[in-house]
PDB file of C-alpha atoms in Angstrom:
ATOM      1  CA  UNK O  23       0.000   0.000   0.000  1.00 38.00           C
ATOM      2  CA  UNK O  24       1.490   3.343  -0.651  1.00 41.00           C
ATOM      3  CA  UNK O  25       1.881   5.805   1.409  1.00 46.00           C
ATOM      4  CA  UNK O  26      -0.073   8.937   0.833  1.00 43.00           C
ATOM      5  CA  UNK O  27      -0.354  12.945   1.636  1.00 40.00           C
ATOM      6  CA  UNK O  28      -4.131  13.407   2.146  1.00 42.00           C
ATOM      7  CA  UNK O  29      -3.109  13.486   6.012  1.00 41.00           C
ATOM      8  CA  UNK O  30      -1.318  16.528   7.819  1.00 38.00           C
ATOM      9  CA  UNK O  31       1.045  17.033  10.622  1.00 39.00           C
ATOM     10  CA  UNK O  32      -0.909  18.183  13.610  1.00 40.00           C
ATOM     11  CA  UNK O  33       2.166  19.557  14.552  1.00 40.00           C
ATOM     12  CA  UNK O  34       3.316  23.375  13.874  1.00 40.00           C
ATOM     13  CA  UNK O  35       5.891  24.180  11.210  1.00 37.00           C
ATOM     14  CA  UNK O  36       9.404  25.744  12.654  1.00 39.00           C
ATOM     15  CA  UNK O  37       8.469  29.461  11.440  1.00 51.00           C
ATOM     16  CA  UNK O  38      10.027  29.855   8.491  1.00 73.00           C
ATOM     17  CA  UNK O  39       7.383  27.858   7.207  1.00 86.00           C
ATOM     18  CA  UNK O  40       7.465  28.650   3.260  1.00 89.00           C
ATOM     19  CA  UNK O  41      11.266  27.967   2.935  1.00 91.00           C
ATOM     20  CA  UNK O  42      10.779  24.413   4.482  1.00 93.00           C
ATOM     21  CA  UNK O  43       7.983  23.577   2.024  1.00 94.00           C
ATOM     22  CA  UNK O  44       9.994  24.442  -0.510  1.00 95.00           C
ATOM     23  CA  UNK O  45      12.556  22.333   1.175  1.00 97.00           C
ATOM     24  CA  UNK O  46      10.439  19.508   1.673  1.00 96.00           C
ATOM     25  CA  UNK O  47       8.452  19.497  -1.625  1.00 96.00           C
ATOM     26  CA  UNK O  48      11.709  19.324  -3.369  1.00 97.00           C
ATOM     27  CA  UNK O  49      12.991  16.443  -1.783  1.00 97.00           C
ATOM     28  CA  UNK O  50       9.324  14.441  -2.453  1.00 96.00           C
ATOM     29  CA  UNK O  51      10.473  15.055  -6.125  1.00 95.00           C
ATOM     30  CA  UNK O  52      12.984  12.582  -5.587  1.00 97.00           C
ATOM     31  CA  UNK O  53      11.272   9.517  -4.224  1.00 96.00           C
ATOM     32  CA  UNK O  54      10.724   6.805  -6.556  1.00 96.00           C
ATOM     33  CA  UNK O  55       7.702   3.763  -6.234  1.00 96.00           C
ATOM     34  CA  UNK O  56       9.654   1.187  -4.884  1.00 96.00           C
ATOM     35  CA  UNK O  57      11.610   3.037  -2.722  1.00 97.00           C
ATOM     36  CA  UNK O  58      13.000   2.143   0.874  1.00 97.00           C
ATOM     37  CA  UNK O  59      13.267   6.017   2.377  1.00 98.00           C
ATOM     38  CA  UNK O  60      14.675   7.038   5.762  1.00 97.00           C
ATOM     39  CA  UNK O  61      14.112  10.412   6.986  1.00 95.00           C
ATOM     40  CA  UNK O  62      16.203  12.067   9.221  1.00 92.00           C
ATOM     41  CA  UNK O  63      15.282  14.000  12.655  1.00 89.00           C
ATOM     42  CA  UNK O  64      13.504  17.860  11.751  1.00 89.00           C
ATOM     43  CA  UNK O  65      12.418  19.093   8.585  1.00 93.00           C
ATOM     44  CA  UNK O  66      13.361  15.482   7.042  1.00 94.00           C
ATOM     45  CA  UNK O  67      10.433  13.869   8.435  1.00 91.00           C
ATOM     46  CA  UNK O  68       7.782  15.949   6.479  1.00 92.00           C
ATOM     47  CA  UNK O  69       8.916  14.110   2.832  1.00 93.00           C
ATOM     48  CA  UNK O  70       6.385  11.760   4.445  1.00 91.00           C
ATOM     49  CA  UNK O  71       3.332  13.726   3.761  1.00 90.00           C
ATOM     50  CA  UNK O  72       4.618  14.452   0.422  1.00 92.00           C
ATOM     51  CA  UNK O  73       4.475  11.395  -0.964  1.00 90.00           C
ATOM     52  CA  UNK O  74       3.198  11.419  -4.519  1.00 89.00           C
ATOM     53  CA  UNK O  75      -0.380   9.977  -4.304  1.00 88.00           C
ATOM     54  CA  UNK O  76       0.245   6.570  -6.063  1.00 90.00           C
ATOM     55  CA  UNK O  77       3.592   5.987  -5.340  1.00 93.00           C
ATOM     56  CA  UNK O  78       4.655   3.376  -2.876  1.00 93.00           C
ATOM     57  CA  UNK O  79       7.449   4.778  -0.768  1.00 95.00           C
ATOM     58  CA  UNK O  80       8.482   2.577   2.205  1.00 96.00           C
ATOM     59  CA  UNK O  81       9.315   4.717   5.016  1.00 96.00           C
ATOM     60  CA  UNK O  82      11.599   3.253   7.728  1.00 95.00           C
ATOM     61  CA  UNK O  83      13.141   4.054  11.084  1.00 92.00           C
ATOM     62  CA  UNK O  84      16.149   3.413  13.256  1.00 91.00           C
ATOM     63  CA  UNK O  85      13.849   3.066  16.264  1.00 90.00           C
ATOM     64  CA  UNK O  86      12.520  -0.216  14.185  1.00 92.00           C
ATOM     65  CA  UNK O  87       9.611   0.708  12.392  1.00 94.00           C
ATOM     66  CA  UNK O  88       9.426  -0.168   8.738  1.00 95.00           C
ATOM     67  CA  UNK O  89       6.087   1.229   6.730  1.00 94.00           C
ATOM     68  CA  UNK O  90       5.504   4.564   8.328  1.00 92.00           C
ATOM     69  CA  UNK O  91       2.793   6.965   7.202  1.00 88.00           C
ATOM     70  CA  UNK O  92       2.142  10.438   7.050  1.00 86.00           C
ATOM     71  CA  UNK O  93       1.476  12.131  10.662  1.00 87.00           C
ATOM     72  CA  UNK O  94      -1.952  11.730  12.285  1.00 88.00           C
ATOM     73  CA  UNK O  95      -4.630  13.602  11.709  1.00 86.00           C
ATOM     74  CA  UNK O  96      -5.716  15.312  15.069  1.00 86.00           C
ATOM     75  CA  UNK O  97      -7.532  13.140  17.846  1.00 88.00           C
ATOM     76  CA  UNK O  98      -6.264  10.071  16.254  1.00 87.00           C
ATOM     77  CA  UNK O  99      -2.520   9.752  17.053  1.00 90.00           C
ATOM     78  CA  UNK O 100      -1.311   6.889  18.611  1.00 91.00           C
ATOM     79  CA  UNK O 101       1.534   7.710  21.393  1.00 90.00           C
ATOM     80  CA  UNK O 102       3.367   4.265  20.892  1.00 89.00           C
ATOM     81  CA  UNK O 103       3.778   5.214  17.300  1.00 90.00           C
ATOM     82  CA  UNK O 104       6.843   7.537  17.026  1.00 89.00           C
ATOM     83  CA  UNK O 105       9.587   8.253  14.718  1.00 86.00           C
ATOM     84  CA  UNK O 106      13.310   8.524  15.496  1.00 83.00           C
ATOM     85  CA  UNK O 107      12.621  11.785  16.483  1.00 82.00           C
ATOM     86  CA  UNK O 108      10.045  10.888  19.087  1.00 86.00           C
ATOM     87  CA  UNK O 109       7.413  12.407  17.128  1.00 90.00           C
ATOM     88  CA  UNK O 110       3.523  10.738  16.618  1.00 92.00           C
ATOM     89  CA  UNK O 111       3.514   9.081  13.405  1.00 91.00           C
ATOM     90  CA  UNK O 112       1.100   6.890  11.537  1.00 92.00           C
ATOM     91  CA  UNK O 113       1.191   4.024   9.768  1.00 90.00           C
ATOM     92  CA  UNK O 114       0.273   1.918   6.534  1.00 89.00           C
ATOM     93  CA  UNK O 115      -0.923  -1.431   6.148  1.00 89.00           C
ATOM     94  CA  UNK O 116       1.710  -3.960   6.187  1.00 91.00           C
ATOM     95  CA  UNK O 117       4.072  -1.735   8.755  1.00 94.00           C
ATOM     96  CA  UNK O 118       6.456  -4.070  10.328  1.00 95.00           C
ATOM     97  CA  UNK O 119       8.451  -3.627  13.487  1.00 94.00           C
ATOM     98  CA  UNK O 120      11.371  -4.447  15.272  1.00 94.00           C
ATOM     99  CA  UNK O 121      14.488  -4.144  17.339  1.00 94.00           C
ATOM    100  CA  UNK O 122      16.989  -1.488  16.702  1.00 91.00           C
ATOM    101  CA  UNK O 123      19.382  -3.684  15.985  1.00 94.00           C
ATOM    102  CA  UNK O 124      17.158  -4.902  12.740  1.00 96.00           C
ATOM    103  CA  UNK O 125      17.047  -1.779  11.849  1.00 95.00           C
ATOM    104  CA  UNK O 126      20.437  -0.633  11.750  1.00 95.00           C
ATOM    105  CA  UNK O 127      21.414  -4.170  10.180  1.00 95.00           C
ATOM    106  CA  UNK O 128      18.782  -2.785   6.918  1.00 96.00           C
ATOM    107  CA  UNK O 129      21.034   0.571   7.409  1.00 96.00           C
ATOM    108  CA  UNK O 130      24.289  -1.223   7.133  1.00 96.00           C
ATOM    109  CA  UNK O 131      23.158  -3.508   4.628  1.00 96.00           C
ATOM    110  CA  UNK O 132      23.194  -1.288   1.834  1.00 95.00           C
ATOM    111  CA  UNK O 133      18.977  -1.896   2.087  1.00 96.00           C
ATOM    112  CA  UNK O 134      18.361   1.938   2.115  1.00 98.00           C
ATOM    113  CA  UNK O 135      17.446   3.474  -1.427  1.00 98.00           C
ATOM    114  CA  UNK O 136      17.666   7.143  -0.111  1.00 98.00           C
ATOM    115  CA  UNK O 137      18.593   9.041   3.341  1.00 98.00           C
ATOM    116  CA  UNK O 138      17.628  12.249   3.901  1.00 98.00           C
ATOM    117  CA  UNK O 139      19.177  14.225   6.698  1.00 97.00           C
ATOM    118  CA  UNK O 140      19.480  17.436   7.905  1.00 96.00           C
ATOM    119  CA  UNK O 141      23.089  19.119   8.629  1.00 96.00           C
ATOM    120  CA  UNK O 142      24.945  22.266   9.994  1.00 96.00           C
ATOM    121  CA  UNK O 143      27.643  22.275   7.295  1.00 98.00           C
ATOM    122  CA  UNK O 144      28.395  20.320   3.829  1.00 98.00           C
ATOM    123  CA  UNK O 145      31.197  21.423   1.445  1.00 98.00           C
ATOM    124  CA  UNK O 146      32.930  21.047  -2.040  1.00 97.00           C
ATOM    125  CA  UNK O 147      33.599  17.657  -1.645  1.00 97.00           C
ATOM    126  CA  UNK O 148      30.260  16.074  -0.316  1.00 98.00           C
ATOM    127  CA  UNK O 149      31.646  15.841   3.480  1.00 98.00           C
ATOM    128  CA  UNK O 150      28.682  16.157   5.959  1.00 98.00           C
ATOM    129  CA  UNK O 151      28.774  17.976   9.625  1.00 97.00           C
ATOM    130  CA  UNK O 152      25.584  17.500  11.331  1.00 94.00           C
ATOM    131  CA  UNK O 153      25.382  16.200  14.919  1.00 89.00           C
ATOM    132  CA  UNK O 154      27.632  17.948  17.074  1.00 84.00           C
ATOM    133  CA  UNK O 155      29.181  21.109  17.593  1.00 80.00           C
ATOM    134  CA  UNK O 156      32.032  21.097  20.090  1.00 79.00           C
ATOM    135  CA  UNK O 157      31.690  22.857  23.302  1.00 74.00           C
ATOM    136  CA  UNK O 158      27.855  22.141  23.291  1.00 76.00           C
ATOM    137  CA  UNK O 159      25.412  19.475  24.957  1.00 70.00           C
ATOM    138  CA  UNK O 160      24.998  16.318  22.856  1.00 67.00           C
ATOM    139  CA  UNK O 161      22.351  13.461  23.181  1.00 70.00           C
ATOM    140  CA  UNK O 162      24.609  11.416  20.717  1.00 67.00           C
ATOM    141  CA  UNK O 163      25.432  11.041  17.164  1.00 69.00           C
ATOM    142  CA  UNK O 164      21.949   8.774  16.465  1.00 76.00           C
ATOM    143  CA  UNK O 165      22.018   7.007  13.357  1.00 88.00           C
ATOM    144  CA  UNK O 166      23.430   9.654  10.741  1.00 93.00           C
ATOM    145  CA  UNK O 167      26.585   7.800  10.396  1.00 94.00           C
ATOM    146  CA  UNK O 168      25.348   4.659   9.848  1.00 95.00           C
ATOM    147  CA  UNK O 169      22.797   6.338   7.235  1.00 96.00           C
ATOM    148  CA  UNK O 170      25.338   8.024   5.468  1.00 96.00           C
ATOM    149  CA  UNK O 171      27.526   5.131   5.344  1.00 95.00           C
ATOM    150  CA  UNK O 172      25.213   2.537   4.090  1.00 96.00           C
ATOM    151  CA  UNK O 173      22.897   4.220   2.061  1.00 97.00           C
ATOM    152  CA  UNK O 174      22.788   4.323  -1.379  1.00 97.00           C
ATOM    153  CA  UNK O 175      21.805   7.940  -1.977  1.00 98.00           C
ATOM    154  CA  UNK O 176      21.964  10.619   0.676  1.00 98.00           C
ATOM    155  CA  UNK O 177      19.989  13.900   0.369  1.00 98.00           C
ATOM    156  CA  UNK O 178      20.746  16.830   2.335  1.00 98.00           C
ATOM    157  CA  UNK O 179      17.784  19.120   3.637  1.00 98.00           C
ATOM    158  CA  UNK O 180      18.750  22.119   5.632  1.00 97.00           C
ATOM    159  CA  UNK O 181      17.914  25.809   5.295  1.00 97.00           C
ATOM    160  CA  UNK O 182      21.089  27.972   2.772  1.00 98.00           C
ATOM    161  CA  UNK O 183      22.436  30.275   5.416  1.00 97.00           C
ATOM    162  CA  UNK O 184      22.485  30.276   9.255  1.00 95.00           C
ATOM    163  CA  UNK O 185      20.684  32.747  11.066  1.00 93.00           C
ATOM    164  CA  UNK O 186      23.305  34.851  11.361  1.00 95.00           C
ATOM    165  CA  UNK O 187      23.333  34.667   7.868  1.00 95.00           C
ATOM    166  CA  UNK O 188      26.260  32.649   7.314  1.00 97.00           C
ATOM    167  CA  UNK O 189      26.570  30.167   4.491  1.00 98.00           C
ATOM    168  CA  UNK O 190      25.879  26.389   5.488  1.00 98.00           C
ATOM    169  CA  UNK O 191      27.609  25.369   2.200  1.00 98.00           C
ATOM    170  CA  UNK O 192      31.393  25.303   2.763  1.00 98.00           C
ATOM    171  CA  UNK O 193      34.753  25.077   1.021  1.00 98.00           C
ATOM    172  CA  UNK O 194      35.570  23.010   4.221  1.00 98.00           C
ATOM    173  CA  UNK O 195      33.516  21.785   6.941  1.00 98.00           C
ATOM    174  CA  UNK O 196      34.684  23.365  10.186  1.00 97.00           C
ATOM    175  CA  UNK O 197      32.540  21.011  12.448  1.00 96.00           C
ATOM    176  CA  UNK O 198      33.194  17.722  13.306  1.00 95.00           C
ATOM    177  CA  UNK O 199      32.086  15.322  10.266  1.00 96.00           C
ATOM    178  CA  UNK O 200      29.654  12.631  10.119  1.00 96.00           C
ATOM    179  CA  UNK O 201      30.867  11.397   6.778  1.00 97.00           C
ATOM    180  CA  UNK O 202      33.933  11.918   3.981  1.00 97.00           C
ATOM    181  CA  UNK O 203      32.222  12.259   0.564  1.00 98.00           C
ATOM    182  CA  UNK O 204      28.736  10.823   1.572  1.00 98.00           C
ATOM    183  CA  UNK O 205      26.708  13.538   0.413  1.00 98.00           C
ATOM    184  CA  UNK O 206      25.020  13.483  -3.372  1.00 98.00           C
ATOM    185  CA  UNK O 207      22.723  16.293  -3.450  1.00 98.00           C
ATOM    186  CA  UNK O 208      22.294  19.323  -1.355  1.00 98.00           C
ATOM    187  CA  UNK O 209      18.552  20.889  -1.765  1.00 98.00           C
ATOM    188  CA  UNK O 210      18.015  23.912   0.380  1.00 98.00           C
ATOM    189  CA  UNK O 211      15.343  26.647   0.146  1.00 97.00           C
ATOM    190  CA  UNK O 212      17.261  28.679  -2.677  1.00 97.00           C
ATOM    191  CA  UNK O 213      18.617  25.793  -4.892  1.00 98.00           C
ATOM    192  CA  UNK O 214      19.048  22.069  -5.815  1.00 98.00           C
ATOM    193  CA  UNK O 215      23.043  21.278  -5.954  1.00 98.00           C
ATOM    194  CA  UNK O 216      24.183  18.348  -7.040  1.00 98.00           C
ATOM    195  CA  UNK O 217      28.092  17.027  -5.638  1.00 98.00           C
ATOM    196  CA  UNK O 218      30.132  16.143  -8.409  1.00 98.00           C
ATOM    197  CA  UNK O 219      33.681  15.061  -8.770  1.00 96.00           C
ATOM    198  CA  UNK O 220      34.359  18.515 -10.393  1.00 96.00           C
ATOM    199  CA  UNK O 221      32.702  20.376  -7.490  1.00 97.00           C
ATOM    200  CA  UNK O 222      28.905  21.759  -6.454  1.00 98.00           C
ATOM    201  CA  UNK O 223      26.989  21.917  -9.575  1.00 98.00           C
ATOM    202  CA  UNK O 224      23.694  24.406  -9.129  1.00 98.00           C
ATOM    203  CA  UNK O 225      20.957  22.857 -11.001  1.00 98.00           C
ATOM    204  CA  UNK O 226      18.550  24.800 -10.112  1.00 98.00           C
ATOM    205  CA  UNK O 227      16.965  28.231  -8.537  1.00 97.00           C
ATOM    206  CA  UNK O 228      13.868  28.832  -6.556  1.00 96.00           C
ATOM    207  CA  UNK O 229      11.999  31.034  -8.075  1.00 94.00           C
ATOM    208  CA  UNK O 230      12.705  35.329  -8.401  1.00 94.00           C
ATOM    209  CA  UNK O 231      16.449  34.423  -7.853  1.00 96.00           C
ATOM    210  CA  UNK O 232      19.686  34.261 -10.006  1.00 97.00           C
ATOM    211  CA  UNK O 233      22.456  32.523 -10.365  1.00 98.00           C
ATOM    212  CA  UNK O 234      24.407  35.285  -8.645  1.00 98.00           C
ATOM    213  CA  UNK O 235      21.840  35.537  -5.780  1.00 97.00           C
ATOM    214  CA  UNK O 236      22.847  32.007  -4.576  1.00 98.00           C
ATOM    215  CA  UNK O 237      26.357  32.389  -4.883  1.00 98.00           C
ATOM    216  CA  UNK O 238      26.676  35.309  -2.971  1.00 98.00           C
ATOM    217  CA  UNK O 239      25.099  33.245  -0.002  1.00 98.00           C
ATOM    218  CA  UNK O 240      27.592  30.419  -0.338  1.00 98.00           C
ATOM    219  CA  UNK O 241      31.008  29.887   0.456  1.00 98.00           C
ATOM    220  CA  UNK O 242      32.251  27.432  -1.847  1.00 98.00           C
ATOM    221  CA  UNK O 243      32.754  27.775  -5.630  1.00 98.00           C
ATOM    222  CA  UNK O 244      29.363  26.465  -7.376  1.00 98.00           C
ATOM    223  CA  UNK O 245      29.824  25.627 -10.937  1.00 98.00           C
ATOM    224  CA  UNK O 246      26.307  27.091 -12.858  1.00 98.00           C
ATOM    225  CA  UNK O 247      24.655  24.108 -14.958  1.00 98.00           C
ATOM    226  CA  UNK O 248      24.566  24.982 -18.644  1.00 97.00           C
ATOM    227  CA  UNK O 249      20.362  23.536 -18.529  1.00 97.00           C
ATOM    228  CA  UNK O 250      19.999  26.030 -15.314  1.00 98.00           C
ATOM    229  CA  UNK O 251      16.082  25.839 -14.107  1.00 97.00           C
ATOM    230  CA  UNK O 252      13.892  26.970 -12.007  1.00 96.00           C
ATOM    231  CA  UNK O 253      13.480  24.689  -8.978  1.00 94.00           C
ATOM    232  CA  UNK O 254       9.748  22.778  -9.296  1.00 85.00           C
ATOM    233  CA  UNK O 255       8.053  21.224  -5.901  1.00 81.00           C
ATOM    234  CA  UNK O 256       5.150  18.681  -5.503  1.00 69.00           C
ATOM    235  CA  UNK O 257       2.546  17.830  -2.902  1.00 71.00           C
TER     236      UNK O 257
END
């Protein structure tokens, strides 16, 4: 059974609501029928109620839960179904479930068609920094590394610039990394990047911007794809 988007989070959107649609909507773009789908902590775990109606995306997660849904429709949430993130899910027919450790064997498998994951910092060469910075309170590293490690396409949602206004997308991670080279595409509210052997190749623009526009708001070189478009979102 596939999973489907006619449910939606009863859960508010972190405010910058419009720039994690995009975000989000994006990344759906992505998802193919078939497809075994993890979805990191945060703004990763609303692909799920973008799934194309139709398409039968498999959504798993670490805490052992294979076949998750979109999440529940107010009044009907069920508080011993949660995501990674601890977060009320739902699920489809056929869900499975098990012990961490089954889940993590799937990870490490290679059984994992995409990951998608949030981070702090990426740069030129596809290395990914997202679960600690030093100096700070950590729960632990959770299953990024594992996810970046074993599966076969990672995606990278995060937001272009920090607060501060600081670029995300680096010539060189400063941060401790999660993974060397992992990362394939980087898709944030102002472009989809692809990492290539040559470098960052922009792809595409959201809407109203250039170019120019989104490499004055990152730090490392991006090289501008000759078929240059304008970013399109589903759901």
């Amino acid at each position: 059974m596939p999973t489907t988007n006619d449910q939606r989070p009863t859960t508010k959107l972190p405010k910058d609501t419009e720039k994690r649609d995009r975000i989000v909507k994006r990344i759906a773009r992505e998802l193919r029928d078939g497809f075994y789908v993890n979805l990191g902590i945060g703004m990763p775990t609303l692909v799920a109620n973008c799934v194309p109606p139709g398409m039968h995306v498999v959504l798993q997660s670490e805490n052992g839960m294979l076949g998750i849904g979109p999440y529940p429709i107010e009044g009907q949430e069920d508080t011993d179904l949660i995501n990674a993130g601890k977060e009320t899910v739902s699920e489809i027919p056929g869900t499975a479930y098990f012990s961490s450790a089954d889940s993590f064997g799937m990870i490490r498998g290679g059984h994992i068609d995409l990951s998608v994951l949030g981070a702090m910092e990426v740069d030129e060469q596809g290395n990914l920094a997202n679960w600690m910075i030093p100096g700070k309170m950590v729960k632990g590293m959770g299953g990024a590394m594992d996810l970046v490690a074993g599966a076969r396409r990672v995606i990278i949602a995060m937001e272009h610039t920090t607060r501060e206004g600081q670029s995300k997308i680096l010539r060189r991670c400063t941060l401790p990394l999660t993974g060397v080279k992992v990362v394939n595409t980087i898709v944030t509210e102002m472009a989809y990047i692809e990492v290539t052997p040559e470098g960052l190749l922009l792809a595409e623009i959201a809407p109203g911007l250039s170019a120019e526009d989104v490499q004055r708001a990152t730090e490392a070189r991006l090289i501008v794809s000759p078929t240059l478009r304008t970013m399109e979102v589903v759901c």
